Amino acid sequence: MIYEKKVKCPVCNKEFMTTKVKTSKLKLVKRDEDFLNYYKGEEHPLKYEVFLCPFCGYAAMEKRFDKIKPSGKSIILRNVTPKWHKRDLKPERSFEDAVNIYKLALYCGEIIKKSKVELGNICLRIGWLYRIQGIDNEEKRFLRYGRDLFEESYYKEDLRENGYDEVTLSYLIGELSRRLGENEKALNWFNTVFTVCRNNKNPVIEEMARDQWNLVREGRAQKANTTDNE
Ligand SMILES: [Zn+2]
């Protein structure tokens, strides 16, 4: 299921091995409405989406690992490396290891001022890792943190530059709000999806937003009924 890949650290220029899951071996079992995928078998690729340099302590999502400016490199070397103890990392990551590595990536991303959407993505994934382990309060804490960052990004950042589109991000903010029990906010964001979709068609996301919008409305109706009967 897993293999090792050689990576060069853009901060300290040393080479190290990192573990990846063979995507060809993955069988999708189900997908949550906020895009968490579940696969058959033991290994979850989510655990390995962050690369961590064992020499200097720099951690970032695989896709953005090389995208660090010279100013960012010196921030890492000044603030992370002196506190980092060089260690041999086990090729296989437990969920606990993965959470810690993601949290380090979040810290690195914060101090080098990565975009809000990137930081939001890391938080969302930490939330997912807690969900898979059934740790509800920590899941919610990170979903909320991620949702707030996505919201900030929606208003302040160039979304295309960050690989998101307006429809998908509005939907995700709505769905995370729904999961956090913030129904009004969820409905507002799903409505944003419908509005944006008038000019910028995305039938798949629009339908998902429609389903989740109904779910919130039904939940509210049910709650109203129970209160009536009391
Ligand atoms: Zn390094």
GROMACS .gro file of C-alpha atoms and ligand atoms in nm:
model
  231
    1MET     CA    1   0.000   0.000   0.000
    2ILE     CA    2   0.281   0.245   0.080
    3TYR     CA    3   0.614   0.339  -0.073
    4GLU     CA    4   0.893   0.583   0.000
    5LYS     CA    5   0.985   0.879  -0.210
    6LYS     CA    6   1.298   1.095  -0.199
    7VAL     CA    7   1.232   1.464  -0.140
    8LYS     CA    8   1.468   1.762  -0.125
    9CYS     CA    9   1.393   2.016   0.146
   10PRO     CA   10   1.369   2.369   0.004
   11VAL     CA   11   1.472   2.519   0.340
   12CYS     CA   12   1.789   2.327   0.438
   13ASN     CA   13   1.852   2.160   0.098
   14LYS     CA   14   1.895   1.814   0.253
   15GLU     CA   15   1.732   1.507   0.106
   16PHE     CA   16   1.503   1.278   0.298
   17MET     CA   17   1.258   0.994   0.238
   18THR     CA   18   0.886   1.041   0.283
   19THR     CA   19   0.602   0.790   0.270
   20LYS     CA   20   0.322   0.795   0.019
   21VAL     CA   21   0.021   0.574  -0.042
   22LYS     CA   22  -0.010   0.406  -0.381
   23THR     CA   23  -0.311   0.579  -0.530
   24SER     CA   24  -0.364   0.293  -0.777
   25LYS     CA   25  -0.437   0.064  -0.480
   26LEU     CA   26  -0.701   0.291  -0.330
   27LYS     CA   27  -1.066   0.190  -0.343
   28LEU     CA   28  -1.307   0.467  -0.253
   29VAL     CA   29  -1.572   0.345  -0.009
   30LYS     CA   30  -1.758   0.668   0.066
   31ARG     CA   31  -1.726   1.043   0.074
   32ASP     CA   32  -1.848   1.286   0.338
   33GLU     CA   33  -2.026   1.602   0.223
   34ASP     CA   34  -1.724   1.813   0.313
   35PHE     CA   35  -1.510   1.600   0.075
   36LEU     CA   36  -1.341   1.361   0.319
   37ASN     CA   37  -1.283   1.038   0.129
   38TYR     CA   38  -1.280   0.695   0.293
   39TYR     CA   39  -1.092   0.406   0.138
   40LYS     CA   40  -1.091   0.031   0.180
   41GLY     CA   41  -0.792  -0.099   0.376
   42GLU     CA   42  -0.571   0.020   0.656
   43GLU     CA   43  -0.378   0.312   0.514
   44HIS     CA   44  -0.536   0.651   0.464
   45PRO     CA   45  -0.352   0.881   0.217
   46LEU     CA   46  -0.462   1.181   0.426
   47LYS     CA   47  -0.197   1.087   0.684
   48TYR     CA   48   0.082   1.142   0.432
   49GLU     CA   49  -0.024   1.462   0.258
   50VAL     CA   50   0.216   1.668   0.466
   51PHE     CA   51   0.590   1.643   0.405
   52LEU     CA   52   0.812   1.695   0.707
   53CYS     CA   53   1.187   1.751   0.683
   54PRO     CA   54   1.354   1.549   0.961
   55PHE     CA   55   1.660   1.778   0.952
   56CYS     CA   56   1.518   2.128   0.995
   57GLY     CA   57   1.155   2.070   1.100
   58TYR     CA   58   0.996   2.243   0.801
   59ALA     CA   59   0.652   2.093   0.727
   60ALA     CA   60   0.399   2.177   0.454
   61MET     CA   61   0.135   2.014   0.238
   62GLU     CA   62   0.295   1.810  -0.041
   63LYS     CA   63   0.157   2.031  -0.318
   64ARG     CA   64   0.293   2.349  -0.157
   65PHE     CA   65   0.611   2.208  -0.004
   66ASP     CA   66   0.843   2.375  -0.256
   67LYS     CA   67   0.648   2.698  -0.265
   68ILE     CA   68   0.842   2.892  -0.005
   69LYS     CA   69   1.006   3.231  -0.052
   70PRO     CA   70   1.362   3.314   0.065
   71SER     CA   71   1.211   3.526   0.346
   72GLY     CA   72   1.001   3.224   0.453
   73LYS     CA   73   1.309   3.001   0.459
   74SER     CA   74   1.493   3.232   0.697
   75ILE     CA   75   1.184   3.253   0.921
   76ILE     CA   76   1.180   2.870   0.946
   77LEU     CA   77   1.555   2.852   1.009
   78ARG     CA   78   1.525   3.116   1.281
   79ASN     CA   79   1.206   3.003   1.452
   80VAL     CA   80   1.157   2.630   1.392
   81THR     CA   81   1.498   2.472   1.334
   82PRO     CA   82   1.663   2.577   1.665
   83LYS     CA   83   1.380   2.408   1.858
   84TRP     CA   84   1.373   2.103   1.632
   85HIS     CA   85   1.549   1.782   1.737
   86LYS     CA   86   1.664   1.589   1.433
   87ARG     CA   87   1.493   1.255   1.443
   88ASP     CA   88   1.433   0.941   1.243
   89LEU     CA   89   1.072   0.946   1.137
   90LYS     CA   90   0.894   0.616   1.107
   91PRO     CA   91   0.777   0.545   0.751
   92GLU     CA   92   0.430   0.451   0.874
   93ARG     CA   93   0.237   0.726   1.049
   94SER     CA   94  -0.023   0.664   1.314
   95PHE     CA   95  -0.320   0.903   1.320
   96GLU     CA   96  -0.163   1.068   1.623
   97ASP     CA   97   0.168   1.119   1.437
   98ALA     CA   98  -0.024   1.259   1.141
   99VAL     CA   99  -0.212   1.510   1.358
  100ASN     CA  100   0.115   1.631   1.510
  101ILE     CA  101   0.278   1.666   1.169
  102TYR     CA  102  -0.021   1.862   1.034
  103LYS     CA  103  -0.008   2.088   1.339
  104LEU     CA  104   0.357   2.159   1.269
  105ALA     CA  105   0.264   2.241   0.907
  106LEU     CA  106  -0.003   2.476   1.040
  107TYR     CA  107   0.251   2.646   1.265
  108CYS     CA  108   0.507   2.679   0.981
  109GLY     CA  109   0.234   2.813   0.751
  110GLU     CA  110   0.122   3.069   1.006
  111ILE     CA  111   0.468   3.211   1.073
  112ILE     CA  112   0.557   3.237   0.706
  113LYS     CA  113   0.215   3.392   0.641
  114LYS     CA  114   0.074   3.146   0.390
  115SER     CA  115  -0.262   3.227   0.237
  116LYS     CA  116  -0.575   3.185   0.451
  117VAL     CA  117  -0.713   2.921   0.217
  118GLU     CA  118  -0.400   2.710   0.252
  119LEU     CA  119  -0.410   2.735   0.630
  120GLY     CA  120  -0.782   2.656   0.617
  121ASN     CA  121  -0.707   2.342   0.418
  122ILE     CA  122  -0.463   2.224   0.681
  123CYS     CA  123  -0.718   2.286   0.959
  124LEU     CA  124  -0.989   2.103   0.765
  125ARG     CA  125  -0.760   1.802   0.732
  126ILE     CA  126  -0.673   1.806   1.103
  127GLY     CA  127  -1.048   1.808   1.170
  128TRP     CA  128  -1.088   1.506   0.939
  129LEU     CA  129  -0.809   1.314   1.115
  130TYR     CA  130  -0.994   1.369   1.443
  131ARG     CA  131  -1.325   1.264   1.282
  132ILE     CA  132  -1.176   0.934   1.163
  133GLN     CA  133  -1.061   0.872   1.520
  134GLY     CA  134  -1.400   0.974   1.663
  135ILE     CA  135  -1.263   1.268   1.865
  136ASP     CA  136  -1.561   1.498   1.826
  137ASN     CA  137  -1.464   1.809   2.024
  138GLU     CA  138  -1.123   1.842   1.858
  139GLU     CA  139  -1.279   1.777   1.517
  140LYS     CA  140  -1.523   2.065   1.571
  141ARG     CA  141  -1.249   2.296   1.701
  142PHE     CA  142  -1.046   2.253   1.382
  143LEU     CA  143  -1.346   2.263   1.149
  144ARG     CA  144  -1.441   2.597   1.303
  145TYR     CA  145  -1.087   2.727   1.271
  146GLY     CA  146  -1.078   2.613   0.905
  147ARG     CA  147  -1.423   2.754   0.828
  148ASP     CA  148  -1.323   3.097   0.967
  149LEU     CA  149  -1.006   3.098   0.755
  150PHE     CA  150  -1.202   3.000   0.442
  151GLU     CA  151  -1.447   3.280   0.510
  152GLU     CA  152  -1.165   3.531   0.542
  153SER     CA  153  -1.010   3.397   0.224
  154TYR     CA  154  -1.340   3.425   0.036
  155TYR     CA  155  -1.352   3.799   0.102
  156LYS     CA  156  -0.984   3.886   0.088
  157GLU     CA  157  -0.794   3.650  -0.141
  158ASP     CA  158  -0.772   3.571  -0.508
  159LEU     CA  159  -0.935   3.229  -0.505
  160ARG     CA  160  -0.817   3.116  -0.848
  161GLU     CA  161  -0.458   3.166  -0.740
  162ASN     CA  162  -0.522   2.925  -0.456
  163GLY     CA  163  -0.683   2.651  -0.660
  164TYR     CA  164  -1.039   2.706  -0.536
  165ASP     CA  165  -1.339   2.848  -0.713
  166GLU     CA  166  -1.609   3.064  -0.562
  167VAL     CA  167  -1.879   2.795  -0.586
  168THR     CA  168  -1.681   2.519  -0.416
  169LEU     CA  169  -1.550   2.743  -0.140
  170SER     CA  170  -1.897   2.888  -0.062
  171TYR     CA  171  -2.036   2.536  -0.051
  172LEU     CA  172  -1.761   2.418   0.181
  173ILE     CA  173  -1.809   2.713   0.419
  174GLY     CA  174  -2.183   2.631   0.423
  175GLU     CA  175  -2.129   2.262   0.490
  176LEU     CA  176  -1.874   2.323   0.766
  177SER     CA  177  -2.115   2.570   0.929
  178ARG     CA  178  -2.392   2.308   0.908
  179ARG     CA  179  -2.167   2.054   1.079
  180LEU     CA  180  -2.095   2.309   1.351
  181GLY     CA  181  -2.469   2.352   1.408
  182GLU     CA  182  -2.468   2.710   1.277
  183ASN     CA  183  -2.777   2.673   1.062
  184GLU     CA  184  -2.839   3.035   0.964
  185LYS     CA  185  -2.484   3.077   0.846
  186ALA     CA  186  -2.503   2.745   0.658
  187LEU     CA  187  -2.823   2.851   0.475
  188ASN     CA  188  -2.668   3.188   0.383
  189TRP     CA  189  -2.365   3.023   0.229
  190PHE     CA  190  -2.571   2.764   0.041
  191ASN     CA  191  -2.774   3.056  -0.095
  192THR     CA  192  -2.448   3.215  -0.208
  193VAL     CA  193  -2.377   2.892  -0.401
  194PHE     CA  194  -2.713   2.923  -0.583
  195THR     CA  195  -2.649   3.288  -0.666
  196VAL     CA  196  -2.295   3.233  -0.794
  197CYS     CA  197  -2.410   2.929  -0.996
  198ARG     CA  198  -2.635   3.150  -1.209
  199ASN     CA  199  -2.327   3.280  -1.389
  200ASN     CA  200  -2.073   3.020  -1.305
  201LYS     CA  201  -2.234   2.679  -1.353
  202ASN     CA  202  -2.126   2.390  -1.137
  203PRO     CA  203  -2.415   2.139  -1.137
  204VAL     CA  204  -2.246   1.887  -0.906
  205ILE     CA  205  -2.178   2.136  -0.627
  206GLU     CA  206  -2.512   2.307  -0.680
  207GLU     CA  207  -2.693   1.978  -0.625
  208MET     CA  208  -2.488   1.902  -0.316
  209ALA     CA  209  -2.571   2.249  -0.181
  210ARG     CA  210  -2.942   2.185  -0.256
  211ASP     CA  211  -2.931   1.855  -0.059
  212GLN     CA  212  -2.753   2.008   0.238
  213TRP     CA  213  -2.982   2.313   0.232
  214ASN     CA  214  -3.280   2.076   0.255
  215LEU     CA  215  -3.114   1.885   0.536
  216VAL     CA  216  -3.080   2.204   0.743
  217ARG     CA  217  -3.442   2.304   0.668
  218GLU     CA  218  -3.573   1.957   0.757
  219GLY     CA  219  -3.369   1.958   1.077
  220ARG     CA  220  -3.521   2.290   1.171
  221ALA     CA  221  -3.874   2.173   1.089
  222GLN     CA  222  -3.826   1.860   1.299
  223LYS     CA  223  -3.697   2.066   1.590
  224ALA     CA  224  -3.998   2.298   1.564
  225ASN     CA  225  -4.232   1.994   1.573
  226THR     CA  226  -4.073   1.849   1.884
  227THR     CA  227  -4.100   2.185   2.060
  228ASP     CA  228  -4.469   2.207   1.958
  229ASN     CA  229  -4.540   1.864   2.105
  230GLU     CA  230  -4.383   1.941   2.438
  231ZN      ZN  231   1.494   2.082   0.589
   0.00000   0.00000   0.00000
